[in-house]
Each structure stands twice: as C-alpha cells, then as structure tokens.
Coordinates of C-alpha atoms in Angstrom, one line a residue:
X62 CA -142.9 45.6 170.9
X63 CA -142.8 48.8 168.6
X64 CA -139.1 48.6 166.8
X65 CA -140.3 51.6 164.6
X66 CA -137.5 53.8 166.3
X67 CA -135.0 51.1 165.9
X68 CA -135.5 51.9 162.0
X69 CA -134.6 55.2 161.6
X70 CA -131.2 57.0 161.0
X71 CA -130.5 60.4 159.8
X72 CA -128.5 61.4 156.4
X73 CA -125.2 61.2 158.5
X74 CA -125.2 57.7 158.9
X75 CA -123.1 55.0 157.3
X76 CA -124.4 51.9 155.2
X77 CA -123.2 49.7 158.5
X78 CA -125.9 51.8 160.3
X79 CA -128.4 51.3 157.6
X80 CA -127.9 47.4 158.1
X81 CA -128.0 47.4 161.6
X82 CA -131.5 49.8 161.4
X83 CA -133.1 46.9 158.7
X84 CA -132.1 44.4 161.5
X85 CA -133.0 45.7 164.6
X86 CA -135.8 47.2 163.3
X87 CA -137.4 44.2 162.2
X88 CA -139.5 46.1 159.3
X89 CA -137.1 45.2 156.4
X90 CA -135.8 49.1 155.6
X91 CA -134.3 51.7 157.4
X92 CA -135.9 54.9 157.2
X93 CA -133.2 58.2 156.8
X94 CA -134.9 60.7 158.9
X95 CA -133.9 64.9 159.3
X96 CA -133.3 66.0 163.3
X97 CA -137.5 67.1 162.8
X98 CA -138.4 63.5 161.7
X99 CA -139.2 64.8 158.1
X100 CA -138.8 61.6 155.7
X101 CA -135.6 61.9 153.8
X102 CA -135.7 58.4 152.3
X103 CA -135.6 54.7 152.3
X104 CA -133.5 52.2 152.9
X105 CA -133.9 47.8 152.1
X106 CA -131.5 45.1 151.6
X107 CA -131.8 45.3 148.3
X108 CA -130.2 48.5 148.0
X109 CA -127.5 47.6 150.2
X110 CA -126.4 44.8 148.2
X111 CA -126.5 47.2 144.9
X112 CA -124.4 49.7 146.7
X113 CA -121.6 46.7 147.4
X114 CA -121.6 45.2 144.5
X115 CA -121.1 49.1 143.1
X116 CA -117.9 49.1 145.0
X117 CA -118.9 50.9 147.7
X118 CA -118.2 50.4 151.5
X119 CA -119.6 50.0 154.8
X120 CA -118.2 53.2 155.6
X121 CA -119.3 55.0 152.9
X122 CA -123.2 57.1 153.2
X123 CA -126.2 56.1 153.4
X124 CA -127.4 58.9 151.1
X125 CA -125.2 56.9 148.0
X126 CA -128.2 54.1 148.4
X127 CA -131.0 55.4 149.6
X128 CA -134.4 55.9 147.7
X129 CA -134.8 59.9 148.0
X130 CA -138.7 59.4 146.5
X131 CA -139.6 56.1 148.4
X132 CA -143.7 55.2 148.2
X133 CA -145.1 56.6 151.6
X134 CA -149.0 56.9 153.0
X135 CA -150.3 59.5 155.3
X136 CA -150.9 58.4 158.8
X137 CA -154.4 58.5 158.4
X138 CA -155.2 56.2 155.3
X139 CA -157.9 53.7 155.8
X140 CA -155.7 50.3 156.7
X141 CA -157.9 48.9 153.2
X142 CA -156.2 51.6 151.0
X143 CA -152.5 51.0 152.9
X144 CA -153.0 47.3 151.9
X145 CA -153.4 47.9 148.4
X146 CA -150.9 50.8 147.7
X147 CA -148.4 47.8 149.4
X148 CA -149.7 45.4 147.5
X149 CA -149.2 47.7 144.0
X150 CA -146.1 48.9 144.8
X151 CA -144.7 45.5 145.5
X152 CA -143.6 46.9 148.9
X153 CA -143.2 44.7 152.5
X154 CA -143.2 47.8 154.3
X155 CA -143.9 51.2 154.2
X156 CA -143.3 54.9 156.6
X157 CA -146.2 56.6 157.6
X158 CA -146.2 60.1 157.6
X159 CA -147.9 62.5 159.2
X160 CA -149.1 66.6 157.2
X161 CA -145.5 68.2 157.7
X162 CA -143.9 65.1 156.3
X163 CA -142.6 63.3 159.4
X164 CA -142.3 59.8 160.2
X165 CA -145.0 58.5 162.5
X166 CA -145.1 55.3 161.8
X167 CA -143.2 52.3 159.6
X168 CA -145.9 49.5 158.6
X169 CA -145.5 45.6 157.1
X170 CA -147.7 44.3 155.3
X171 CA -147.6 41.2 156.7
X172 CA -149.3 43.7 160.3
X173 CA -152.1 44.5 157.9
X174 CA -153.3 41.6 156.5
X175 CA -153.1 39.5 160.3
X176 CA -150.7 37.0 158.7
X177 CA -148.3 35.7 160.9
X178 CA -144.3 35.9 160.3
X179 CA -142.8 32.2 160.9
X180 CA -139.3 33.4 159.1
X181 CA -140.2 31.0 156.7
X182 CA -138.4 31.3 153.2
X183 CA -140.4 30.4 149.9
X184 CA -139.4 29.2 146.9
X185 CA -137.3 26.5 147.7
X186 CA -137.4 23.3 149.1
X187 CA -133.8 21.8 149.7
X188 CA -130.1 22.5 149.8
X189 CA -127.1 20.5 150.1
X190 CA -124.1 20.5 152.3
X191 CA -120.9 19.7 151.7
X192 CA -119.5 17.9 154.3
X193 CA -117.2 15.5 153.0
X194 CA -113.7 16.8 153.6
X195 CA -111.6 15.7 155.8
X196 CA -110.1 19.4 157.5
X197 CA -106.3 18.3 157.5
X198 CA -105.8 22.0 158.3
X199 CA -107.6 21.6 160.9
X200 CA -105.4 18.2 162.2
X201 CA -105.1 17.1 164.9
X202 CA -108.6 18.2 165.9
X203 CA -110.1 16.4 162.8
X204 CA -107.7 12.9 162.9
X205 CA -110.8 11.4 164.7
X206 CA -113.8 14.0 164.2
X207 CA -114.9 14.8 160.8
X208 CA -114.6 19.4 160.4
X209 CA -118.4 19.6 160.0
X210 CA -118.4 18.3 163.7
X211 CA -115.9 20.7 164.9
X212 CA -118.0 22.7 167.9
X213 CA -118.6 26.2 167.7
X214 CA -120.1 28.0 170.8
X215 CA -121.1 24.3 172.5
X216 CA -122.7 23.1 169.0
X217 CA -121.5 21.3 166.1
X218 CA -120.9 23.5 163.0
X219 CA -123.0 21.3 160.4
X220 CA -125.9 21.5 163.0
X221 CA -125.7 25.0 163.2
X222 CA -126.0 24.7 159.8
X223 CA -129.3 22.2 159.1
X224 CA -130.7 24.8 162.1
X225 CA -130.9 28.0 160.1
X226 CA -132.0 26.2 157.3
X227 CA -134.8 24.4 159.1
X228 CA -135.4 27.9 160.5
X229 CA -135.7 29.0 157.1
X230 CA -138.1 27.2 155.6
X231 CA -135.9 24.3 153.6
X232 CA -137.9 21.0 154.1
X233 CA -134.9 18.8 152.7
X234 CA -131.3 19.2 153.5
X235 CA -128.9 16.8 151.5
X236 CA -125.9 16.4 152.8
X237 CA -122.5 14.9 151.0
X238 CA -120.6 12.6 153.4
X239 CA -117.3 10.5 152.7
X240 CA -114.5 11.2 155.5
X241 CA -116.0 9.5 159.0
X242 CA -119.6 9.8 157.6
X243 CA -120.9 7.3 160.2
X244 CA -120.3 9.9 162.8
X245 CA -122.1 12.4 160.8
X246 CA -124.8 10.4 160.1
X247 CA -125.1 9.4 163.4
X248 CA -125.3 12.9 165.0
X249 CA -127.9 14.6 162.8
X250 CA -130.1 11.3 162.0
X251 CA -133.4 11.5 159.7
X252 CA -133.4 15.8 160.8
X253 CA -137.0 15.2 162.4
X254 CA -135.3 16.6 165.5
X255 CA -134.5 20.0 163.9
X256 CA -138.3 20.1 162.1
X257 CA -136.5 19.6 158.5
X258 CA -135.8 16.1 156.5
X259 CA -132.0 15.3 156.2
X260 CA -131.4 12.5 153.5
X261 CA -126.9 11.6 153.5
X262 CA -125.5 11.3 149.9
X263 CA -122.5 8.8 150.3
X264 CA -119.5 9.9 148.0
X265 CA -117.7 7.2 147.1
X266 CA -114.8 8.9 145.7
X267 CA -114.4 12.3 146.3
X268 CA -116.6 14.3 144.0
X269 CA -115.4 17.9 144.4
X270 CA -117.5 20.5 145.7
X271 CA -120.2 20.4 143.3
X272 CA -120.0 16.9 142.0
X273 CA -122.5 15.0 144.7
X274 CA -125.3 17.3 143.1
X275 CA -125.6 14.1 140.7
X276 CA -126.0 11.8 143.7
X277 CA -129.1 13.8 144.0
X278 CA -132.2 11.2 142.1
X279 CA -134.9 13.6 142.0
X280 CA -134.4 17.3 139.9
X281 CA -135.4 20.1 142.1
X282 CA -138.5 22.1 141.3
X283 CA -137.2 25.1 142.4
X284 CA -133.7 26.5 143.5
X285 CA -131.5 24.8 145.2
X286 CA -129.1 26.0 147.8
X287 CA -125.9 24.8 148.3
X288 CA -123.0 25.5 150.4
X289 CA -119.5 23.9 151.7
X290 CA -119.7 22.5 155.3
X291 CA -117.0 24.7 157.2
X292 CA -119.3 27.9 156.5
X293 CA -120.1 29.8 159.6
X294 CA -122.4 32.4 159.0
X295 CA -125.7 34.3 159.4
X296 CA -126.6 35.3 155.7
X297 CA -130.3 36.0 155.3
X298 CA -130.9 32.9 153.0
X299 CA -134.2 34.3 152.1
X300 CA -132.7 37.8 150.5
X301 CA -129.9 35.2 149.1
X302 CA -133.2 33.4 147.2
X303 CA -135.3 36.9 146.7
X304 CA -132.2 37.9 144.7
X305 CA -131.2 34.9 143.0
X306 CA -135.4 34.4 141.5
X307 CA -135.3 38.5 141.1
X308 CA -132.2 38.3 138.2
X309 CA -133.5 34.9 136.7
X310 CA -129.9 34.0 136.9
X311 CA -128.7 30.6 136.2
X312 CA -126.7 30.5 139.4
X313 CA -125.8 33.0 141.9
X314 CA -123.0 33.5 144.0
X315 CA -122.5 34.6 147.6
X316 CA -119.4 37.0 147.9
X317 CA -117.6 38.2 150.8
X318 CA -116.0 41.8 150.8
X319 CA -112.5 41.4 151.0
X320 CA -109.9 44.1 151.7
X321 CA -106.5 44.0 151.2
X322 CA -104.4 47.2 152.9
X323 CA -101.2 48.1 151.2
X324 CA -98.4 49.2 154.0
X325 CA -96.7 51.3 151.3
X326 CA -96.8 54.0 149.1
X327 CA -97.4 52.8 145.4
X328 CA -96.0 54.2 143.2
X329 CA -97.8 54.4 139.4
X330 CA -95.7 54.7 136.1
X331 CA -96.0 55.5 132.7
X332 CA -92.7 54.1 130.6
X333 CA -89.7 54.7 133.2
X334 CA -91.5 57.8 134.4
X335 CA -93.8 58.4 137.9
X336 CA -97.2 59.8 137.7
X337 CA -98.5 59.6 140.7
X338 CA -98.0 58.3 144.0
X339 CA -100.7 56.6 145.8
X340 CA -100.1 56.5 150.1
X341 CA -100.8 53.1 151.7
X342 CA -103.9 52.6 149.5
X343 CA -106.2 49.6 149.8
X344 CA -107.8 47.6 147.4
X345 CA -111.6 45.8 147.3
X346 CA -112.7 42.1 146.2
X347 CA -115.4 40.1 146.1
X348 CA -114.6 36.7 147.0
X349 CA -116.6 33.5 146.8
X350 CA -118.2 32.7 150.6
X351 CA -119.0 29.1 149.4
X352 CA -122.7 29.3 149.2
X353 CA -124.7 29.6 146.2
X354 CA -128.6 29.6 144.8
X355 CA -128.5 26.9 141.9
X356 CA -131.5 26.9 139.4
X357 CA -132.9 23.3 138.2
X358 CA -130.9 23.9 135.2
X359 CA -127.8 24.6 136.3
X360 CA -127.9 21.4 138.7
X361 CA -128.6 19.6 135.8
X362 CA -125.2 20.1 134.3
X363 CA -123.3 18.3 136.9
X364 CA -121.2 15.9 135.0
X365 CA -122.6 12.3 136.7
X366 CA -120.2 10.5 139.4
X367 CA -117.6 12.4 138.7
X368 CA -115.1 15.0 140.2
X369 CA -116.5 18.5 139.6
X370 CA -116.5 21.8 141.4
X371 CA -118.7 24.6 141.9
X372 CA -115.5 26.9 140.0
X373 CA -115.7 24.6 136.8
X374 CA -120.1 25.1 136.7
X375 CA -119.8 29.0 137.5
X376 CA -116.5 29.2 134.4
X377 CA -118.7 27.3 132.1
X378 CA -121.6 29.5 132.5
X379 CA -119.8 33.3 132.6
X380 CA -121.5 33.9 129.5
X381 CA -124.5 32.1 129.1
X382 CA -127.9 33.6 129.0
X383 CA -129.3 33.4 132.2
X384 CA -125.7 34.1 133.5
X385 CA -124.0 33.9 136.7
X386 CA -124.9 36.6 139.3
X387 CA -123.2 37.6 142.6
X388 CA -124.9 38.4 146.2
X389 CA -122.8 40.2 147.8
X390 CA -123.0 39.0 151.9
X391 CA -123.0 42.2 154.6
X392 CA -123.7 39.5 157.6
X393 CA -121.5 37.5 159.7
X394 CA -119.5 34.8 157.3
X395 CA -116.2 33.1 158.7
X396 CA -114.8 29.9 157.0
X397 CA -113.6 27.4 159.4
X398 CA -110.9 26.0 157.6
X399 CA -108.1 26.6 160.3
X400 CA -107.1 27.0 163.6
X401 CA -106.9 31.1 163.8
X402 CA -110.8 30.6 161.8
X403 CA -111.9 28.2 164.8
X404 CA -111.0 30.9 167.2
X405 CA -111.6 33.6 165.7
X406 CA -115.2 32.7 165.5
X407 CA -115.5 30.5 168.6
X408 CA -114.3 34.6 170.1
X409 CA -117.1 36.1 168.5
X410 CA -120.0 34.3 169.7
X411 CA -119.1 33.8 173.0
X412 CA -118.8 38.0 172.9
X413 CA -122.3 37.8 171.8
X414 CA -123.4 35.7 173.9
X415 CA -121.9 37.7 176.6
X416 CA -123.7 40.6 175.4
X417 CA -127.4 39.1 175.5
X418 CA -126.5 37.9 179.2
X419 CA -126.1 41.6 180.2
X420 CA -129.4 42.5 178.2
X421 CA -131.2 39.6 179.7
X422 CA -131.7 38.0 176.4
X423 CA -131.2 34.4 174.9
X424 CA -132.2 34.4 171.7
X425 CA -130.2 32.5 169.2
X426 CA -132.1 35.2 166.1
X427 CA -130.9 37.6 168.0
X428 CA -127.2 36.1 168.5
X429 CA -126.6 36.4 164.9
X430 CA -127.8 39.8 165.0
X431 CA -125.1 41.0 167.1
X432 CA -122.8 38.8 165.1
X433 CA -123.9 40.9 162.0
X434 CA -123.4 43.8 163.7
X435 CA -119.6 43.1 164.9
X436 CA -119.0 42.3 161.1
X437 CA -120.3 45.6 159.8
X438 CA -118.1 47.1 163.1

C-alpha cells in the first residue's frame, strides 16, 4: 500500500496534523506541500518534540517546526545514489521531487536497501515495571486484584504493557512485584507467550518507584527503560530511546503537556497598581508521565534495598554533566490511578475500536493510532 499521500499537508495545517501525517503515513515525516504539490518542507518527530518542549501547541503551525531547506532527490536518481545521499545525510526517509519541484514521491531507506521493518527498537535490551502498588484509589476494584491487573479494553493493563514492549524489541522485561504478586506472577509467567523474557523482582518492603532498580543483579549494557505500572499509553518507545542516546543524557524524562484554563480575568500588578489584565488565560506544563530512558550510570546510583524514587535520582542529577533531559510525549498517555482514569480510557478504546469495525480493520498498531489521534483532537 502507497501511504505517500497520507504524508503530506499543506502550510495551513496544525502540528496535530503534522503528527497524524508522520503516523498514518508510515514514512517517519510529514511532507508540507503548496495546493501545486511544490515542496514547502519537512516534517519528523524530532521536530515535533523540539517545538513542545519550545512551548508551543498542538494548535499552533506547522510552519513554526518545519525544515524549509529539507535534503530532497529528484525523482529520477539512480536508487544507488538515493541510498547514499540517505545514508550521508543521516536521513530514514526522503521526498522525491520531480523538475518544477513537486512531490512525487516520499522514500525509506529501509524500501531501498530490501531490509525488512519488524518495529523492532535497538539499543536496549530491558525495562522494568513497576507494579508493586496496591491502587487504594482504585478500592474496591483492587481489595482482591492487584491495579496492574485492572482490565482495559478486555486485557489486563501490565499485559498491555510487556506487549508493546515485546513489540518493541525489549528482550527482558523486569518487573517489581509486592501487593498480591502471586497473581501477577501467575498471569504473565516466564513472558515466552508474548515473545519477550519476564524475570519478577520481589520487594520485600516497599522500595519506592525507583528503588527495585537495585534488585536488578546484572548492570545493563545499554539504557534501560523504566516506567510505573498504571501507565496507559502508546508512546513511540523507540523515538523515547532515539532521543534519550541522541542528548547523551544521564536520564530522560517522558512529559505530558498539561494545561490548566483559568475561568477568570487575571489581573497583573505592579505595587498597589494594575498593569494589565489578562482574560481567562491558560497556562502550559510539562508534567512527568512516569516513564523514563535510564543510562547504566544512572541505574547505578540506586541506593541498595532501600526506599528511593525516581524524583530523588532526577533532583540529584539536575545539574550534573550528562544532565537530565525531558521527551516531551504527543501520543496517547492516561494514568490509571482512579476511577474517572479507568473510564476515561476504558471510553477511548472501545471508540477506537469501534472505529476500525466500521473500516474493516483489527489491528491493535493501528488502535493506538487512532488513540494518538483523539489525543492530538
């Protein structure tokens, strides 16, 4: 199927139309096109998540974060000489353009070369879940079922979980157990059902949400993903990594764009005086998602059998060299830490789902796609 038309937009667009383009197009970038077809620009994710962590919004255009002299080929270039400007530029993909400059074409790399996508991520090997706690804001769902069992959409959240990891590439999943771990353990097993290895860390006293990276014997040769276990979400774990190895940081953070409207008109002072008056304004924050990209080194500060969280590693490192860098997430992310969470997202996927039943799809890659798209909505 040719999804080269799913990647363009024109200058008018939004950055939540630029997201959806990179995602339904399936070639990593959207491509900002005039009404003739000319090539205006270039899109990735990369750029996206610069623009956000700039302060600006989904709403706000696409031409604020888009390449205006991206790396393009003419349509006619021997496929050799398209595989090595690719390869130069440190490109995945690239638009194709014909004499007068229009878009004929968007190519991967990956098409040239014959190699074949799995989705597999590189560069990392394991991650661990949190999945200790015992959801008492969740009660009584959770006086007899630990919260990482809860169900979402007919499937327990933690598997959901070692799924899109396994999907991902992540060959080890670790995951921190202490309230009803039996049942936990029980449901997931060795992960050879889900093509990934699962090995349980027991807490034995409640070790925060960082502090059962000691349990872990071996030190990770690469970084290590972790995240709490009442995250639902479809974050691209690979662009999470990408960025994380790109900034050498020490550790990076995964933020959610938070909004807060003000009902009021806000008045601004200087002494007892007003200087302006600001009408039902709204303000922007990043807050932490509860998923992270932990280098070797910073796993290696875990204090040993002891309470720790993932605040007290990230405060402790603010100013170090490598520092602490932030992702900022544009995909579906919901925390499942009460009731009005449960069905808020338990809502949302079965609207997807009920979306692909009237396109004659079931396709779970492409459930979270339409979950990403509601989120940018």
């Amino acid at each position: 199927m040719d999804f080269m038309n799913d990647c363009l937009i024109s200058a008018s667009a939004d950055i939540k139309e630029a997201i959806r383009a990179i995602e339904a197009g399936k070639k990593g970038i959207a491509v900002v096109v005039d009404p003739a077809q000319k090539l205006q620009g270039v899109i990735t994710d990369g750029d996206v998540r610069r623009g956000l962590l700039a302060g600006l919004r989904l709403q706000d255009s696409v031409t604020q974060i888009m390449n205006c002299r991206p790396t393009r080929a003419d349509v006619a270039m021997p496929q050799s000489s398209l595989v090595e400007l690719l390869d130069s530029s440190g490109l995945e993909a690239m638009p194709l353009v014909d004499a007068e400059n229009r878009v004929v074409k968007v190519v991967l790399s990956s098409e040239l070369t014959r190699r074949t996508d799995t989705g597999q991520a590189t560069g990392y090997s394991c991650a661990l879940i949190m999945a200790g706690g015992e959801g008492r804001r969740l009660l009584p769902l959770t006086e007899n079922l630990p919260k990482p069992l809860v169900e979402v959409g007919g499937m327990p959240l933690i598997e959901r979980q070692v799924r899109r990891l396994a999907t991902a590439g992540v060959e080890r999943i670790y995951i921190a157990v202490n309230y009803l771990a039996e049942m936990i353990e029980s449901h997931l097993g060795d992960g050879s059902r889900f093509g990934t290895e699962i090995v349980f860390l027991r807490e034995r006293e409640k070790l925060g949400t960082a502090g059962a990276l000691s349990l872990i014997e071996e030190t990770p040769e690469g970084p290590l993903l972790l995240m709490n276990g009442d995250v639902f979400t479809s974050i691209n774990y690979q662009s999470l990594l990408d960025f994380h190895l790109k900034h050498e940081s020490l550790l990076t953070v995964a933020a959610i764009d938070y909004h807060v409207e003000i009902p009021y008109g806000v008045i601004k002072t200087e002494g007892p005086f007003a200087v302006r008056l600001e009408e039902k304004p709204s303000q922007q924050f990043l807050c932490n998602a509860g998923i992270y990209a932990l280098s070797p080194e910073a796993v290696s500060q875990v204090p040993r059998n002891q309470p720790y969280n993932m605040t007290d590693l990230i405060e402790s490192n603010l100013n170090s060299q490598p520092g602490v860098a932030v992702f900022p997430v544009h995909e579906y992310w919901s925390d499942i830490g009460t009731h009005a969470e449960l069905d808020k997202a338990r809502t949302e996927l079965k609207l997807a789902r009920e979306t692909l039943d009237g396109l004659d799809q079931d396709d779970e890659s492409a459930v979270h796609l339409l979950l990403n798209q509601r989120r940018a909505a």
